[in-house]
mmCIF file of C-alpha atoms in Angstrom:
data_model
loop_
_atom_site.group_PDB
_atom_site.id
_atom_site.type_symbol
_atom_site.label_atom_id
_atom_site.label_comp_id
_atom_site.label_asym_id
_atom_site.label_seq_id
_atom_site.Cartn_x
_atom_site.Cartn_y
_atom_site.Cartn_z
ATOM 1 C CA UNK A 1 0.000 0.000 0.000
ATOM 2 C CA UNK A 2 0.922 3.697 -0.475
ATOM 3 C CA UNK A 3 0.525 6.061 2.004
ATOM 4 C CA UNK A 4 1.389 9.660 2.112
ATOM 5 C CA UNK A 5 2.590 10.974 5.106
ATOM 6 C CA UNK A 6 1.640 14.425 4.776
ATOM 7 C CA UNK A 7 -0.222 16.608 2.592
ATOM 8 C CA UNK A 8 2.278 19.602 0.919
ATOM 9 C CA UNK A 9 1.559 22.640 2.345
ATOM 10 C CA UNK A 10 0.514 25.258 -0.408
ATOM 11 C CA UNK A 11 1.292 24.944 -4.115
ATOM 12 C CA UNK A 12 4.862 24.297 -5.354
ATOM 13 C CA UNK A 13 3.712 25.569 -8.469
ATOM 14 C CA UNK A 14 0.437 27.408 -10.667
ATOM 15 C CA UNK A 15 -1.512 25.678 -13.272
ATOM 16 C CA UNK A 16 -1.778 27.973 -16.286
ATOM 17 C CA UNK A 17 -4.941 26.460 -17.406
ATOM 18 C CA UNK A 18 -7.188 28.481 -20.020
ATOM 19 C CA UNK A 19 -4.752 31.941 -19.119
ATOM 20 C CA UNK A 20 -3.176 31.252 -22.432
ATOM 21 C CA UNK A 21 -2.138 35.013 -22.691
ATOM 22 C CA UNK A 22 -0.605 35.176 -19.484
ATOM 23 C CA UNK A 23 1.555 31.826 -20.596
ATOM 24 C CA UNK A 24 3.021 33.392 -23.772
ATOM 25 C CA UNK A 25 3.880 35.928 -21.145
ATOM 26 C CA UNK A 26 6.009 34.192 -19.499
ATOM 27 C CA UNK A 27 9.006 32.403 -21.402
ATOM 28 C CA UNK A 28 9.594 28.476 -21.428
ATOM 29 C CA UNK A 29 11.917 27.149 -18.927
ATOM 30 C CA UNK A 30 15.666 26.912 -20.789
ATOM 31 C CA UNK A 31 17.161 23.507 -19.906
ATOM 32 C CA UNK A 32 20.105 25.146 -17.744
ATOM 33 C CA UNK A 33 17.870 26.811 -15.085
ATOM 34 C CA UNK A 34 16.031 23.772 -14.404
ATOM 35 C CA UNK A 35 17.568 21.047 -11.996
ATOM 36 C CA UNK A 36 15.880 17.415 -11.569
ATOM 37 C CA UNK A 37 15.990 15.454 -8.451
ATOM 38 C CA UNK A 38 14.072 12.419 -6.886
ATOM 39 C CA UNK A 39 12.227 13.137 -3.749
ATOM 40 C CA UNK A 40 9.590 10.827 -1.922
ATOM 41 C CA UNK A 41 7.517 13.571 -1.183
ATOM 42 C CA UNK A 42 6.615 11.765 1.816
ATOM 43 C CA UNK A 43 4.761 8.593 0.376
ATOM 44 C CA UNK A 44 5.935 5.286 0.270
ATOM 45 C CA UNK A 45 5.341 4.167 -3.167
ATOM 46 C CA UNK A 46 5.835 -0.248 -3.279
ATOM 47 C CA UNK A 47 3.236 -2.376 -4.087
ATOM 48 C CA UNK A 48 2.689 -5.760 -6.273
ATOM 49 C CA UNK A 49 6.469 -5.759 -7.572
ATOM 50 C CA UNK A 50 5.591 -1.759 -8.761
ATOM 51 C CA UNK A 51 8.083 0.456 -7.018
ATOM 52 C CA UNK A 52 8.224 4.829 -7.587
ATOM 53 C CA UNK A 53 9.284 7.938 -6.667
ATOM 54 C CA UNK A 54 8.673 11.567 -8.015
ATOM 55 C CA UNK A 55 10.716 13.390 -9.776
ATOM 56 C CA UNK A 56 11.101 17.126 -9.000
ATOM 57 C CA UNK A 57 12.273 20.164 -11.162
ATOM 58 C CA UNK A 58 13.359 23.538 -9.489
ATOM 59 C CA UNK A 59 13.075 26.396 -11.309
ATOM 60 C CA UNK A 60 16.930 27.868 -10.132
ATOM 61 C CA UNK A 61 16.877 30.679 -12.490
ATOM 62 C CA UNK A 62 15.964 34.305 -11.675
ATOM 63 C CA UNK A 63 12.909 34.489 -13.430
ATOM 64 C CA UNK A 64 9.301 33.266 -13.469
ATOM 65 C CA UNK A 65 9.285 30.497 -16.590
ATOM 66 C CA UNK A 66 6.806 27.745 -17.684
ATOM 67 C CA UNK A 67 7.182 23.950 -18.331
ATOM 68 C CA UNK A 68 5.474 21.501 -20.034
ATOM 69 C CA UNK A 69 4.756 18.033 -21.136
ATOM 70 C CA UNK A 70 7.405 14.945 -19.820
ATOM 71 C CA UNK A 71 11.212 14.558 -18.814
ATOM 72 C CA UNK A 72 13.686 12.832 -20.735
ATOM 73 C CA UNK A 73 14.894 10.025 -19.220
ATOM 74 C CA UNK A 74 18.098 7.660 -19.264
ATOM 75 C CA UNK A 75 19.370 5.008 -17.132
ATOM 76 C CA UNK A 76 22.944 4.141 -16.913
ATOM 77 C CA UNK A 77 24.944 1.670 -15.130
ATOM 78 C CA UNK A 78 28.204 1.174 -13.349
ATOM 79 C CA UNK A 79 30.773 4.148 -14.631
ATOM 80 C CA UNK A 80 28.291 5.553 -16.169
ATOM 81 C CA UNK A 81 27.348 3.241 -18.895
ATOM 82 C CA UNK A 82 24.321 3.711 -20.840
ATOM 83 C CA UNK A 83 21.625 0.970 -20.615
ATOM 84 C CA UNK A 84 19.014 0.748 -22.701
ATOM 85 C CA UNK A 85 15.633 3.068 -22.114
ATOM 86 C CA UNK A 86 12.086 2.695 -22.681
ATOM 87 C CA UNK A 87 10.058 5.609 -20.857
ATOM 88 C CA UNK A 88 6.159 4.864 -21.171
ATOM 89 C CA UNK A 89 4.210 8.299 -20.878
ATOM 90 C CA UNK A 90 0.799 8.516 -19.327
ATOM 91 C CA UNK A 91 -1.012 7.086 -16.051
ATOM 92 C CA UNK A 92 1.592 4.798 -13.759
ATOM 93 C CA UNK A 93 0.479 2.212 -11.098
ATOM 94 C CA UNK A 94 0.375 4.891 -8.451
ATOM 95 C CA UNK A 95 -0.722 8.412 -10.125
ATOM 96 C CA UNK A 96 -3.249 9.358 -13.256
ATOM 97 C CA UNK A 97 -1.307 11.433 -16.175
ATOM 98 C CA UNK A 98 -1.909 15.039 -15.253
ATOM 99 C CA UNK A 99 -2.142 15.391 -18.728
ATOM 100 C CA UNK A 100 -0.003 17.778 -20.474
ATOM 101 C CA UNK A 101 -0.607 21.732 -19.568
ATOM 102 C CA UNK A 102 1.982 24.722 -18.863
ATOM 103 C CA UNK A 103 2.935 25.014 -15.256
ATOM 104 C CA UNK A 104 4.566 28.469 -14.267
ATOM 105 C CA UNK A 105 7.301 28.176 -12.015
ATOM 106 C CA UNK A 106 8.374 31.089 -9.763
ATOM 107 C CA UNK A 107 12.085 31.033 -9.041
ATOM 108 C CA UNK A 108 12.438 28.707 -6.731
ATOM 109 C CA UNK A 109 9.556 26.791 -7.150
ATOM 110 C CA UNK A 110 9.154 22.897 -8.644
ATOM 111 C CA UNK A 111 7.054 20.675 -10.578
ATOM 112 C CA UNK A 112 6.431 17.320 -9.935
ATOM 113 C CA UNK A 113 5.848 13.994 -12.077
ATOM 114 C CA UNK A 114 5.971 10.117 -11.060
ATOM 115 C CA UNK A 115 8.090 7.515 -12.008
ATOM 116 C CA UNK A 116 7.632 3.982 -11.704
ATOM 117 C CA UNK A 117 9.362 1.032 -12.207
ATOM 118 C CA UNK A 118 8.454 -2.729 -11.580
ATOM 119 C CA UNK A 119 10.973 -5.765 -10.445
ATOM 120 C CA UNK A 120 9.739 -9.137 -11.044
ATOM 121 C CA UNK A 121 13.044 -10.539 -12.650
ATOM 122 C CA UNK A 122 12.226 -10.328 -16.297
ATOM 123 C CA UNK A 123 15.560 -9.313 -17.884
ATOM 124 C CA UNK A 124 16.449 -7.035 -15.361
ATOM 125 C CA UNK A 125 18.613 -4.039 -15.552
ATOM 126 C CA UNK A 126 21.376 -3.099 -12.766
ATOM 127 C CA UNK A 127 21.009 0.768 -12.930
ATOM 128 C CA UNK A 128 23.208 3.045 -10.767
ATOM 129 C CA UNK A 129 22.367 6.622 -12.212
ATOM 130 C CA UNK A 130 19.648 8.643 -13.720
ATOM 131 C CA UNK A 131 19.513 11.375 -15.989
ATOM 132 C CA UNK A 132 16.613 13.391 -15.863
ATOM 133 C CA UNK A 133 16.204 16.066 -18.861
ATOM 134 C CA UNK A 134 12.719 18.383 -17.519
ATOM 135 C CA UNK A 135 12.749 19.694 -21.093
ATOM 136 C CA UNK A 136 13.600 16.444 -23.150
ATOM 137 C CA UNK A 137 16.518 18.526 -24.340
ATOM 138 C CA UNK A 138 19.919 16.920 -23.928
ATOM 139 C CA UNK A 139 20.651 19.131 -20.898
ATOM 140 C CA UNK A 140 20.068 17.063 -17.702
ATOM 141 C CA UNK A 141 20.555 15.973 -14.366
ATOM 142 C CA UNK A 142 22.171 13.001 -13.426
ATOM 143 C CA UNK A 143 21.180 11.496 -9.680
ATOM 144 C CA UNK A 144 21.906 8.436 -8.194
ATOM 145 C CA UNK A 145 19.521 6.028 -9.095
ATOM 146 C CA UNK A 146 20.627 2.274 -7.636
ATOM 147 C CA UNK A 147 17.287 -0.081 -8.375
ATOM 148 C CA UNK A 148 17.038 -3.401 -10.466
ATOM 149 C CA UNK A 149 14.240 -2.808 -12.584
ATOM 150 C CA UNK A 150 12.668 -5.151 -15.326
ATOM 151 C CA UNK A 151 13.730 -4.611 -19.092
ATOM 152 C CA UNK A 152 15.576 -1.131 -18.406
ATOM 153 C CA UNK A 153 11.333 -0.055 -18.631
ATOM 154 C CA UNK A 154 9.852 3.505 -16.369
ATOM 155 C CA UNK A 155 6.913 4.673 -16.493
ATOM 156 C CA UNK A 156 6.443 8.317 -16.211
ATOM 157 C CA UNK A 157 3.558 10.790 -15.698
ATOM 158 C CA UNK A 158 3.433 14.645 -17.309
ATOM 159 C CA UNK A 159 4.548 17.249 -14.756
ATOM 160 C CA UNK A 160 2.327 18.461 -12.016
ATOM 161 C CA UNK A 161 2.099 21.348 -10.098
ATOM 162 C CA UNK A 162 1.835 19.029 -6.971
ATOM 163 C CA UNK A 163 3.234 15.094 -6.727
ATOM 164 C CA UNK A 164 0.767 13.362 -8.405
ATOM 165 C CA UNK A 165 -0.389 10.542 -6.647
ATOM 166 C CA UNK A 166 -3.717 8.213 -6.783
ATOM 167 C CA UNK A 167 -5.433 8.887 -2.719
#
């Protein structure tokens, strides 16, 4: 089961849902002021050989920008060898696709999205790293990412103003 051990207090980001003019306002996030972690956000996310986390982008630039859409991903092994990829977009095991829709991010501020992975021993991949590119440009992040996860496969949601996750 998944829990979540506390709710976020107020939004990490704003929804720019039918403001249209107020998103060509503001200019799309450029791959170098965006960095891409993993964080829990406080839920435990295991559950029928389905394990996940969230992955967060912070806005570290100066100004207000918007992102869209789904990260780039890449998994890569000891030394930092490349293993074969296959992101699935759309709804995991834990969290419904958001959907794709601008989020504005304040300096600062982050977007969310969730990654999942499953481990039942079908031609499983050692990974040790992950690079995470918010834009699906090739500049990225690259975390520490040790899991064992079936065919070198993630699923991924779109980015959220909040984690998404499935109450």
């Amino acid at each position: 089961m998944h829990s979540q051990a506390g709710k976020q207090t107020g939004k990490q980001a704003t929804a720019v849902g039918s403001a249209a003019n107020k998103a060509q306002a503001t200019s799309e996030c450029q791959p170098g002021t965006l960095k891409g972690t993993l964080d829990s956000a406080g839920t435990s996310q295991a559950e029928m050989n389905h394990r996940g986390t969230f992955l967060k982008v912070t806005n570290t630039g100066d100004e207000t920008c918007v992102i869209s859409g789904y990260a780039g991903l890449a998994l890569e092994g000891a030394g930092h060898t490349a293993i074969k990829t296959t992101t699935r977009h759309g709804s995991t095991y834990f969290a419904t696709d958001p959907g794709t829709h601008p989020i504005t991010l304040a300096p600062g501020k982050s977007a969310w999205a969730d990654l999942v992975w499953t481990t039942t021993g079908a031609d499983t991949a050692h990974a040790k790293y992950l690079q995470i590119s918010p834009t699906g440009s090739n500049s990225h992040s690259t975390v520490t990412f040790s899991k064992d996860l079936d065919n070198g496969t993630l699923s991924l949601t779109a980015w959220s103003p909040e984690p998404p996750i499935n109450d």
